[in-house]
Structure formats: structure tokens, C-alpha cells
Amino acid sequence: MNFKGNHILSVNQFDREAIERVFNVAHQMLPYAKRRKRTTVLEGAILGNLFFEPSTRTRVSFGTAFNLLGGEVRETTGLSNSALAKGESLYDTARVLSGYSDIIAMRHPDSGSVAEFAEGSRVPVINGGDGANEHPTQALLDLYTIQKELQDHGSSIDGMHIAMIGDLKYGRTVHSLSKLLCLFKNVRFTLISPKELNMPASIIAAIENAGHQYTITDQFEGSVDADICYQTRIQEERFPSQHEANQYRGKFRLNQQIYTKHFQSKTVIMHPLPRDSRAEANELDNDLNLNPNLAIFRQTDNGVLVRMALFALTLGVEDIVAQYDRDIHWHVNI
Ligand code: NCD
């Protein structure tokens, strides 16, 4: 895979070699993310950070990653605040905004919209989530986290067992992660969701074609001897009505007691976040906060490393980051 100057729109673009490349560069970003050093390698470069759908960590971590490489960030948030609300096409918006930026990160509520936007863009576009379709950078940071967590347990992605729980129909993070896992060997999937929110048939077909084993169930049953428990949020914004979304809220909540009953004591708990902590949902209870296997905040930290790596590779500076090192002068507590 050639990163330099190219869009990152889907995990379908990646093979195992490309993933390893991203992970190696991500690892090299640790001293900068931890503020042991800083780099100005992207000094003068501008990221257009266009978030036409709610976001906290994806938007801020894209911006932070770019800043940590020495670049500047221009942000647009919310569909209603942009000229898209006046009927402007994605193509025109892309033509215009790509004249103001060296690279663009974009999130939009419609499947396929980021790819459509990229057709009009004169600079690389990174997909920060397009509707229920894909979320490639989240999948890469999830995979990076899985690899690190399993390494700590002396195991690897090949041969692992992952349980995916919750809204597997509309959850783009599980779609992209499942597709990436199809590049690995002998992965077992346990897919736990209400029947109406099953994983889409196209993803199941990809899992099957990869030769992986999978189980589909609508119950938390017996022991799920998974290495990874990947919990998701009911994607209420993608349901035809709130009423329908409410039916599924809280169906698969996870707390310490449920975790102990169904999982191994070393099962890693993941969630792309935000976790819905309202009482009627409480999908990942606060009583898990002190559980050392709760990896959700390690995921968010890893997101900065992975996004730094993607920017460095796409802008072709991955080998010269250290040439632009500077010391840190302020008090650091990260
Ligand atoms: C996810 C998303 O936006 O798809 N969040 C994220 O990017 N970390 C998952 C979600 O919103 O539930």
C-alpha cells in the first residue's frame, strides 16, 4: 500500500504489511505523544478537520495528533454550521476546503459520503467515520490496542477469540474491525446482539471467506472464553426512531458481576467510546473502572499514536520526524 498522497477511506485498502507499517510508525510516535520530546516536522502544514457529525475523541485526537507533529488545525463542526446546509454538494465543499488544507480528516452521517467528498479533494482525505459504513482509523487503533494487550498476555491476534457485543448492525467500528481481522488467521468471533441488530450479511460473508469461526447469539450465555470483549453503544442516531432505539438500550450491559460470570479473569474489555452511562443503558458500568483489563482509555491514548502515524505516512515524513526534534520546556504529567 502506498500511503503518500493517498486517501484513507476504508480498511479494504490495507494488507498485513501496511498494518505493520502503521504500527511501527505509531510506536515511534510515543515520545512525542508522551511529551518527552516534540517535533516540528509538519510546521506550516494545515489539517482541515471536518466533523459533520458529533465527535469528541476522534475529532480532538486527529487535531492533537496533527499538532504533536507541529502542524496547525482548522476545524468545521456540525452540518448545520456549514454550507452543506445551504445545498452545497460534497464535491464543491471538497474543492474549496482542499484549497485551504494540506490534508483533511472528515466525518459525515451518510455512508459513502467521505469517499464522495474525496473525489473532489485535491489533498488526501482520511475517513473519520461515514454513517454506519466504516471507521478505518478507529479499527486501526483498536487492532493496535488488541495486539499490545495480547502481547502482554503472551498471545497474538492470530488464533484469538473476540466477542463483539451490542449494536453490530449500525456500529461502524465493529464493521471496520471485523474486516481488518479477516487479514489474520483463525480468529474466533462471538457476535452477541439483539436479532434485529445482527452484524450485516456482507461482514459475516467476509468472516466466513477468511475461514474464521463465528457464533451469532442474542444471549449472554455460559462462559464466553474470549480474549477480547468489545462492547458497543446502541447507535441511536442511526435508528428510524428513538422509540426503536430505546427498545435495545441496556440489553447487554456489562458490569463487574456479569464480566466475572461470563468472561475469563484476563479478558480485555474494549469499547470505542462514548459508553452510554445513562442508567437505562449503562453499557459499561463504572464498577469496571479499576479493573486492570479495562483497556478503553489505553485505546484512546493509542488513537493519537495511530493518527500521528497515518498523517506522517500520508504526508511522507515518517522517516524524518526525529530530524525535527525539540526539547520540552514545560512541566509534563502524562
Ligand atoms: C464511535 C463512532 O463514532 O463510530 N466512536 C468513536 O469514534 N470513538 C462509536 C460510537 O459513537 O458509538
mmCIF file of N, CA and C in Angstrom, residues 159-241:
data_model
loop_
_atom_site.group_PDB
_atom_site.id
_atom_site.type_symbol
_atom_site.label_atom_id
_atom_site.label_comp_id
_atom_site.label_asym_id
_atom_site.label_seq_id
_atom_site.Cartn_x
_atom_site.Cartn_y
_atom_site.Cartn_z
ATOM 1 N N GLY A 159 -5.383 -16.529 15.919
ATOM 2 C CA GLY A 159 -5.831 -17.522 16.894
ATOM 3 C C GLY A 159 -6.629 -16.965 18.059
ATOM 4 N N MET A 160 -6.882 -15.664 18.071
ATOM 5 C CA MET A 160 -7.604 -15.111 19.236
ATOM 6 C C MET A 160 -9.125 -15.288 19.102
ATOM 7 N N HIS A 161 -9.796 -15.069 20.198
ATOM 8 C CA HIS A 161 -11.258 -15.128 20.252
ATOM 9 C C HIS A 161 -11.788 -13.768 20.688
ATOM 10 N N ILE A 162 -12.626 -13.159 19.854
ATOM 11 C CA ILE A 162 -13.187 -11.841 20.198
ATOM 12 C C ILE A 162 -14.707 -11.943 20.299
ATOM 13 N N ALA A 163 -15.244 -11.372 21.368
ATOM 14 C CA ALA A 163 -16.706 -11.255 21.489
ATOM 15 C C ALA A 163 -17.064 -9.811 21.172
ATOM 16 N N MET A 164 -17.982 -9.624 20.213
ATOM 17 C CA MET A 164 -18.466 -8.273 19.888
ATOM 18 C C MET A 164 -19.909 -8.187 20.364
ATOM 19 N N ILE A 165 -20.203 -7.121 21.092
ATOM 20 C CA ILE A 165 -21.480 -7.075 21.806
ATOM 21 C C ILE A 165 -22.233 -5.777 21.519
ATOM 22 N N GLY A 166 -23.538 -5.878 21.342
ATOM 23 C CA GLY A 166 -24.373 -4.674 21.278
ATOM 24 C C GLY A 166 -24.952 -4.414 19.915
ATOM 25 N N ASP A 167 -24.742 -3.214 19.400
ATOM 26 C CA ASP A 167 -25.328 -2.814 18.128
ATOM 27 C C ASP A 167 -24.347 -3.123 16.995
ATOM 28 N N LEU A 168 -24.423 -4.328 16.484
ATOM 29 C CA LEU A 168 -23.481 -4.753 15.452
ATOM 30 C C LEU A 168 -23.997 -4.381 14.054
ATOM 31 N N LYS A 169 -25.253 -3.943 14.009
ATOM 32 C CA LYS A 169 -25.833 -3.558 12.717
ATOM 33 C C LYS A 169 -25.339 -2.164 12.292
ATOM 34 N N TYR A 170 -25.504 -1.204 13.190
ATOM 35 C CA TYR A 170 -25.172 0.181 12.827
ATOM 36 C C TYR A 170 -23.770 0.589 13.279
ATOM 37 N N GLY A 171 -23.111 -0.231 14.085
ATOM 38 C CA GLY A 171 -21.805 0.152 14.647
ATOM 39 C C GLY A 171 -20.686 0.042 13.606
ATOM 40 N N ARG A 172 -20.259 1.173 13.121
ATOM 41 C CA ARG A 172 -19.233 1.142 12.047
ATOM 42 C C ARG A 172 -17.888 0.659 12.564
ATOM 43 N N THR A 173 -17.635 0.818 13.870
ATOM 44 C CA THR A 173 -16.322 0.398 14.382
ATOM 45 C C THR A 173 -16.178 -1.121 14.307
ATOM 46 N N VAL A 174 -17.258 -1.842 14.614
ATOM 47 C CA VAL A 174 -17.166 -3.309 14.534
ATOM 48 C C VAL A 174 -17.136 -3.795 13.080
ATOM 49 N N HIS A 175 -17.727 -3.005 12.178
ATOM 50 C CA HIS A 175 -17.660 -3.383 10.758
ATOM 51 C C HIS A 175 -16.207 -3.309 10.282
ATOM 52 N N SER A 176 -15.565 -2.173 10.554
ATOM 53 C CA SER A 176 -14.189 -1.994 10.076
ATOM 54 C C SER A 176 -13.231 -2.941 10.790
ATOM 55 N N LEU A 177 -13.421 -3.104 12.094
ATOM 56 C CA LEU A 177 -12.512 -4.001 12.838
ATOM 57 C C LEU A 177 -12.641 -5.445 12.334
ATOM 58 N N SER A 178 -13.883 -5.888 12.097
ATOM 59 C CA SER A 178 -14.076 -7.268 11.609
ATOM 60 C C SER A 178 -13.374 -7.463 10.273
ATOM 61 N N LYS A 179 -13.484 -6.469 9.395
ATOM 62 C CA LYS A 179 -12.837 -6.593 8.078
ATOM 63 C C LYS A 179 -11.321 -6.680 8.228
ATOM 64 N N LEU A 180 -10.762 -5.878 9.132
ATOM 65 C CA LEU A 180 -9.308 -5.955 9.344
ATOM 66 C C LEU A 180 -8.918 -7.325 9.895
ATOM 67 N N LEU A 181 -9.751 -7.863 10.765
ATOM 68 C CA LEU A 181 -9.425 -9.169 11.372
ATOM 69 C C LEU A 181 -9.468 -10.291 10.333
ATOM 70 N N CYS A 182 -10.122 -10.030 9.198
ATOM 71 C CA CYS A 182 -10.146 -11.029 8.117
ATOM 72 C C CYS A 182 -8.767 -11.197 7.485
ATOM 73 N N LEU A 183 -7.833 -10.296 7.784
ATOM 74 C CA LEU A 183 -6.468 -10.424 7.264
ATOM 75 C C LEU A 183 -5.628 -11.351 8.151
ATOM 76 N N PHE A 184 -6.194 -11.769 9.276
ATOM 77 C CA PHE A 184 -5.443 -12.607 10.227
ATOM 78 C C PHE A 184 -5.931 -14.058 10.135
ATOM 79 N N LYS A 185 -5.296 -14.926 10.948
ATOM 80 C CA LYS A 185 -5.609 -16.360 10.833
ATOM 81 C C LYS A 185 -6.378 -16.861 12.056
ATOM 82 N N ASN A 186 -7.328 -17.741 11.805
ATOM 83 C CA ASN A 186 -8.028 -18.477 12.875
ATOM 84 C C ASN A 186 -8.583 -17.587 13.980
ATOM 85 N N VAL A 187 -9.250 -16.524 13.596
ATOM 86 C CA VAL A 187 -9.880 -15.684 14.619
ATOM 87 C C VAL A 187 -11.271 -16.256 14.883
ATOM 88 N N ARG A 188 -11.632 -16.329 16.155
ATOM 89 C CA ARG A 188 -12.997 -16.768 16.502
ATOM 90 C C ARG A 188 -13.820 -15.561 16.881
ATOM 91 N N PHE A 189 -15.017 -15.477 16.339
ATOM 92 C CA PHE A 189 -15.915 -14.359 16.653
ATOM 93 C C PHE A 189 -17.134 -14.886 17.408
ATOM 94 N N THR A 190 -17.467 -14.266 18.527
ATOM 95 C CA THR A 190 -18.780 -14.492 19.141
ATOM 96 C C THR A 190 -19.530 -13.168 19.032
ATOM 97 N N LEU A 191 -20.606 -13.171 18.270
ATOM 98 C CA LEU A 191 -21.328 -11.931 17.956
ATOM 99 C C LEU A 191 -22.624 -11.915 18.758
ATOM 100 N N ILE A 192 -22.672 -11.060 19.758
ATOM 101 C CA ILE A 192 -23.804 -11.029 20.685
ATOM 102 C C ILE A 192 -24.594 -9.742 20.464
ATOM 103 N N SER A 193 -25.819 -9.877 19.962
ATOM 104 C CA SER A 193 -26.646 -8.679 19.737
ATOM 105 C C SER A 193 -28.111 -9.095 19.662
ATOM 106 N N PRO A 194 -29.030 -8.147 19.878
ATOM 107 C CA PRO A 194 -30.427 -8.475 19.599
ATOM 108 C C PRO A 194 -30.514 -8.889 18.124
ATOM 109 N N LYS A 195 -31.416 -9.821 17.810
ATOM 110 C CA LYS A 195 -31.503 -10.345 16.427
ATOM 111 C C LYS A 195 -31.598 -9.235 15.387
ATOM 112 N N GLU A 196 -32.364 -8.193 15.743
ATOM 113 C CA GLU A 196 -32.586 -7.103 14.780
ATOM 114 C C GLU A 196 -31.314 -6.291 14.556
ATOM 115 N N LEU A 197 -30.331 -6.452 15.450
ATOM 116 C CA LEU A 197 -29.103 -5.648 15.333
ATOM 117 C C LEU A 197 -27.890 -6.524 15.024
ATOM 118 N N ASN A 198 -28.141 -7.630 14.325
ATOM 119 C CA ASN A 198 -27.055 -8.538 13.927
ATOM 120 C C ASN A 198 -26.048 -7.858 13.019
ATOM 121 N N MET A 199 -24.863 -8.426 12.991
ATOM 122 C CA MET A 199 -23.826 -7.976 12.063
ATOM 123 C C MET A 199 -24.347 -8.097 10.626
ATOM 124 N N PRO A 200 -24.116 -7.094 9.764
ATOM 125 C CA PRO A 200 -24.592 -7.178 8.375
ATOM 126 C C PRO A 200 -24.058 -8.417 7.650
ATOM 127 N N ALA A 201 -24.876 -8.924 6.718
ATOM 128 C CA ALA A 201 -24.526 -10.157 5.999
ATOM 129 C C ALA A 201 -23.193 -10.032 5.264
ATOM 130 N N SER A 202 -22.888 -8.845 4.750
ATOM 131 C CA SER A 202 -21.636 -8.681 3.984
ATOM 132 C C SER A 202 -20.418 -8.894 4.889
ATOM 133 N N ILE A 203 -20.531 -8.494 6.136
ATOM 134 C CA ILE A 203 -19.385 -8.657 7.064
ATOM 135 C C ILE A 203 -19.280 -10.133 7.463
ATOM 136 N N ILE A 204 -20.444 -10.764 7.690
ATOM 137 C CA ILE A 204 -20.434 -12.195 8.025
ATOM 138 C C ILE A 204 -19.801 -12.981 6.878
ATOM 139 N N ALA A 205 -20.153 -12.591 5.637
ATOM 140 C CA ALA A 205 -19.591 -13.286 4.469
ATOM 141 C C ALA A 205 -18.067 -13.125 4.445
ATOM 142 N N ALA A 206 -17.581 -11.948 4.778
ATOM 143 C CA ALA A 206 -16.125 -11.709 4.789
ATOM 144 C C ALA A 206 -15.457 -12.572 5.863
ATOM 145 N N ILE A 207 -16.111 -12.687 7.027
ATOM 146 C CA ILE A 207 -15.580 -13.505 8.126
ATOM 147 C C ILE A 207 -15.503 -14.974 7.682
ATOM 148 N N GLU A 208 -16.565 -15.394 7.007
ATOM 149 C CA GLU A 208 -16.633 -16.772 6.517
ATOM 150 C C GLU A 208 -15.551 -17.038 5.461
ATOM 151 N N ASN A 209 -15.418 -16.097 4.512
ATOM 152 C CA ASN A 209 -14.418 -16.251 3.444
ATOM 153 C C ASN A 209 -13.007 -16.296 3.983
ATOM 154 N N ALA A 210 -12.802 -15.629 5.122
ATOM 155 C CA ALA A 210 -11.457 -15.626 5.721
ATOM 156 C C ALA A 210 -11.188 -16.953 6.440
ATOM 157 N N GLY A 211 -12.199 -17.810 6.499
ATOM 158 C CA GLY A 211 -12.031 -19.109 7.154
ATOM 159 C C GLY A 211 -12.139 -19.044 8.663
ATOM 160 N N HIS A 212 -12.667 -17.933 9.172
ATOM 161 C CA HIS A 212 -12.796 -17.788 10.623
ATOM 162 C C HIS A 212 -14.055 -18.501 11.127
ATOM 163 N N GLN A 213 -14.023 -18.883 12.410
ATOM 164 C CA GLN A 213 -15.230 -19.454 13.040
ATOM 165 C C GLN A 213 -16.045 -18.334 13.659
ATOM 166 N N TYR A 214 -17.353 -18.470 13.623
ATOM 167 C CA TYR A 214 -18.164 -17.452 14.294
ATOM 168 C C TYR A 214 -19.436 -18.047 14.874
ATOM 169 N N THR A 215 -19.916 -17.417 15.932
ATOM 170 C CA THR A 215 -21.184 -17.799 16.550
ATOM 171 C C THR A 215 -22.014 -16.527 16.643
ATOM 172 N N ILE A 216 -23.292 -16.642 16.275
ATOM 173 C CA ILE A 216 -24.196 -15.494 16.408
ATOM 174 C C ILE A 216 -25.211 -15.829 17.490
ATOM 175 N N THR A 217 -25.383 -14.953 18.461
ATOM 176 C CA THR A 217 -26.346 -15.238 19.529
ATOM 177 C C THR A 217 -26.985 -13.936 20.026
ATOM 178 N N ASP A 218 -28.183 -14.074 20.602
ATOM 179 C CA ASP A 218 -28.798 -12.882 21.181
ATOM 180 C C ASP A 218 -28.836 -12.972 22.712
ATOM 181 N N GLN A 219 -27.999 -13.847 23.260
ATOM 182 C CA GLN A 219 -27.948 -14.011 24.727
ATOM 183 C C GLN A 219 -26.508 -13.994 25.203
ATOM 184 N N PHE A 220 -26.335 -13.495 26.402
ATOM 185 C CA PHE A 220 -25.088 -13.709 27.127
ATOM 186 C C PHE A 220 -25.224 -15.086 27.753
ATOM 187 N N GLU A 221 -24.548 -16.105 27.219
ATOM 188 C CA GLU A 221 -24.789 -17.451 27.741
ATOM 189 C C GLU A 221 -23.501 -18.072 28.243
ATOM 190 N N GLY A 222 -23.557 -18.715 29.361
ATOM 191 C CA GLY A 222 -22.434 -19.503 29.884
ATOM 192 C C GLY A 222 -21.137 -18.749 29.852
ATOM 193 N N SER A 223 -20.064 -19.496 29.637
ATOM 194 C CA SER A 223 -18.773 -18.817 29.645
ATOM 195 C C SER A 223 -18.380 -18.477 28.209
ATOM 196 N N VAL A 224 -18.076 -17.212 27.999
ATOM 197 C CA VAL A 224 -17.594 -16.766 26.692
ATOM 198 C C VAL A 224 -16.072 -16.656 26.872
ATOM 199 N N ASP A 225 -15.350 -17.701 26.473
ATOM 200 C CA ASP A 225 -13.919 -17.688 26.835
ATOM 201 C C ASP A 225 -13.105 -16.813 25.882
ATOM 202 N N ALA A 226 -13.584 -15.565 25.717
ATOM 203 C CA ALA A 226 -12.955 -14.659 24.753
ATOM 204 C C ALA A 226 -11.696 -14.013 25.322
ATOM 205 N N ASP A 227 -10.751 -13.703 24.429
ATOM 206 C CA ASP A 227 -9.581 -12.914 24.826
ATOM 207 C C ASP A 227 -9.945 -11.441 24.894
ATOM 208 N N ILE A 228 -10.856 -11.041 23.991
ATOM 209 C CA ILE A 228 -11.272 -9.639 23.910
ATOM 210 C C ILE A 228 -12.788 -9.567 23.988
ATOM 211 N N CYS A 229 -13.276 -8.681 24.833
ATOM 212 C CA CYS A 229 -14.709 -8.390 24.892
ATOM 213 C C CYS A 229 -14.869 -6.965 24.373
ATOM 214 N N TYR A 230 -15.481 -6.816 23.196
ATOM 215 C CA TYR A 230 -15.604 -5.496 22.563
ATOM 216 C C TYR A 230 -17.057 -5.057 22.644
ATOM 217 N N GLN A 231 -17.320 -4.181 23.583
ATOM 218 C CA GLN A 231 -18.681 -3.695 23.821
ATOM 219 C C GLN A 231 -18.953 -2.477 22.946
ATOM 220 N N THR A 232 -20.199 -2.301 22.509
ATOM 221 C CA THR A 232 -20.532 -1.120 21.686
ATOM 222 C C THR A 232 -21.774 -0.415 22.222
ATOM 223 N N ARG A 233 -21.977 0.784 21.708
ATOM 224 C CA ARG A 233 -23.124 1.606 22.090
ATOM 225 C C ARG A 233 -24.267 1.382 21.084
ATOM 226 N N ILE A 234 -25.499 1.401 21.571
ATOM 227 C CA ILE A 234 -26.646 1.401 20.643
ATOM 228 C C ILE A 234 -26.575 2.730 19.870
ATOM 229 N N GLN A 235 -26.452 2.632 18.550
ATOM 230 C CA GLN A 235 -26.222 3.837 17.726
ATOM 231 C C GLN A 235 -27.552 4.548 17.485
ATOM 232 N N GLU A 236 -28.071 5.159 18.536
ATOM 233 C CA GLU A 236 -29.442 5.692 18.488
ATOM 234 C C GLU A 236 -29.667 6.644 17.308
ATOM 235 N N GLU A 237 -28.615 7.375 16.923
ATOM 236 C CA GLU A 237 -28.764 8.364 15.852
ATOM 237 C C GLU A 237 -29.008 7.723 14.481
ATOM 238 N N ARG A 238 -28.797 6.401 14.370
ATOM 239 C CA ARG A 238 -28.995 5.756 13.070
ATOM 240 C C ARG A 238 -30.306 4.964 12.991
ATOM 241 N N PHE A 239 -31.065 4.937 14.081
ATOM 242 C CA PHE A 239 -32.345 4.226 14.077
ATOM 243 C C PHE A 239 -33.430 5.087 13.438
ATOM 244 N N PRO A 240 -34.407 4.430 12.787
ATOM 245 C CA PRO A 240 -35.512 5.197 12.203
ATOM 246 C C PRO A 240 -36.229 6.050 13.252
ATOM 247 N N SER A 241 -36.313 5.565 14.514
ATOM 248 C CA SER A 241 -36.957 6.378 15.559
ATOM 249 C C SER A 241 -36.286 6.118 16.899
#
